[in-house]
C-alpha positions in Angstrom: 15.6 -10.3 0.4 12.6 -8.9 2.2 13.1 -7.3 5.7 11.2 -5.2 8.3 10.8 -1.7 7.9 12.9 0.3 10.5 12.4 3.9 11.6 16.3 4.6 10.2 14.3 3.5 6.6 12.0 6.7 7.1 13.8 8.6 4.4 13.4 5.8 2.0 10.2 4.6 2.7 9.0 8.3 2.2 10.5 8.2 -1.3 9.0 5.1 -2.1 5.8 5.8 -0.8 6.1 9.4 -2.6 6.7 7.3 -6.3 3.7 5.2 -5.4 1.1 7.9 -4.9 2.4 10.0 -7.9 2.1 6.8 -10.3 -1.6 6.0 -8.8 -2.3 10.0 -9.5 -0.8 9.9 -13.1 -1.0 6.4 -14.3 -4.6 5.7 -13.2 -6.5 8.8 -13.9 -7.2 12.1 -15.1 -5.3 15.2 -14.4 -7.5 16.2 -11.7 -6.5 12.7 -9.7 -2.6 13.4 -10.7 -2.9 17.0 -9.0 -4.9 15.8 -6.2 -2.2 13.1 -5.2 0.6 15.7 -6.2 -0.4 18.2 -3.8 -0.8 16.2 -0.6 2.7 15.1 -0.7 3.8 17.8 1.6 5.7 18.1 4.6 2.8 17.8 7.0 1.7 14.6 4.9 5.1 13.2 5.0 5.2 13.6 8.8 1.8 12.0 9.6 2.6 8.9 7.3 5.6 8.2 8.9 4.2 8.6 12.2 1.2 6.0 11.3 3.8 3.7 9.7 5.9 3.9 13.4 2.7 3.1 15.1 1.8 0.2 13.1 5.3 -1.2 13.0 5.2 -0.6 17.0 2.1 -2.9 17.2 3.7 -5.5 14.5 7.0 -5.8 13.6 6.4 -7.2 10.1 3.7 -4.5 9.1 5.9 -2.7 6.6 8.5 -4.7 4.9 11.0 -3.6 2.4 12.4 -5.4 -0.5 16.2 -5.2 -0.8 18.4 -5.8 -4.1 21.8 -5.1 -4.4 22.0 -3.0 -1.0 19.1 -0.9 -2.3 15.8 -0.6 -1.3 13.4 -1.0 -4.1 10.1 -1.8 -2.9 7.9 -2.0 -0.1 4.3 -4.1 1.7 2.5 -2.7 4.0 0.0 -5.4 5.6 -2.3 -3.3 8.3 -1.9 -4.9 12.0 -4.3 -7.1 12.9 -6.0 -4.7 15.2 -7.3 -3.1 12.1 -8.8 -6.5 10.5 -12.4 -5.0 11.3 -11.7 -2.4 8.5 -13.0 -5.1 5.9 -13.2 -8.1 8.3 -9.8 -9.5 6.9 -6.1 -8.7 6.5 -5.4 -5.7 4.4 -2.7 -5.1 1.8 -2.7 -1.1 2.3 0.0 -0.5 0.2 2.4 -2.5 -2.5 5.0 -1.1 -4.7 8.2 -1.6 -6.5 10.6 0.7 -8.1 10.6 0.9 -11.8 14.1 0.0 -11.8 13.3 -3.3 -10.1 10.0 -4.2 -11.8 10.1 -7.8 -13.7 13.0 -9.0 -11.1 10.5 -11.1 -9.0 10.5 -8.7 -6.2 6.7 -8.3 -6.4 6.5 -12.0 -5.7 8.9 -11.6 -2.7 6.7 -8.7 -1.3 3.3 -10.7 -1.9 4.7 -13.7 -0.5 5.6 -12.0 2.6 2.4 -10.1 3.0 0.4 -13.2 2.6 2.7 -15.0 5.5 2.1 -11.9 7.7 -1.9 -11.9 6.9 -1.8 -15.9 7.9 -0.5 -15.1 11.1 -3.4 -12.8 12.0 -6.4 -14.0 14.0 -9.1 -12.3 11.1 -13.0 -12.7 11.2 -12.3 -13.8 7.4 -9.5 -15.8 6.3 -8.8 -13.2 3.4 -6.2 -10.7 2.4 -7.9 -8.1 0.5 -6.8 -4.9 -1.3 -7.8 -2.1 -3.1 -6.5 -2.0 -6.8 -7.3 0.7 -9.5 -9.1 -0.8 -12.4 -7.1 1.2 -14.8 -4.1 -0.4 -13.2 -3.5 -3.2 -15.8 0.2 -4.2 -14.4 -1.2 -4.8 -10.6 -4.2 -6.3 -11.9 -2.1 -9.1 -13.5 -0.3 -9.8 -10.6 -3.0 -10.0 -8.2 -4.7 -12.5 -10.8 -1.7 -14.5 -10.8 -1.5 -14.7 -6.9 -5.3 -15.8 -7.0 -6.8 -12.5 -6.1 -10.8 -12.2 -7.0 -13.0 -9.5 -7.2 -14.6 -9.0 -3.7 -17.1 -6.4 -3.7 -16.7 -3.1 -5.3 -15.3 0.2 -3.6 -16.9 3.4 -4.6 -16.0 6.9 -3.0 -17.6 10.6 -2.5 -15.9 13.7 -2.4 -16.3 15.1 0.9 -16.0 18.5 -0.1 -19.2 17.7 -2.5 -22.8 19.5 -1.6 -25.3 16.8 -0.2 -27.9 15.8 -2.3 -31.3 18.1 -1.8 -34.4 16.2 -1.4 
């Protein structure tokens, strides 16, 4: 079953978000990435993240949806609200995570179906749902390929603490 997030789910959502971030850090990068992801998951980040979730959900109730199996929340999907569509001129699947014990059970398809439904309801500059997936995350890439996601540009990043180039 997929249902909208409620503020009473904050602790559960945080545990899933934390698992999502730690897995991204360890499964898709070198030790430096893992350490960076681990270090950011402090109480201040938790509070800030949950406040942001509350703001997004207040704007659009189904922004964050939870997957429930046998009475336990086992995953979540987070589509940014329509007001943020101009970030990519499309709907943005910000986060999707399924707990390890629920992988291979169809939960990911339930969450993706719910995310696509939310995105289809948005008024968008481009009729697309976009997401960022680590190229080393083969399992996630296989799911997105199966759902018809295709490459659409390439994200690059810059360390803001690095020195600026000197000419």
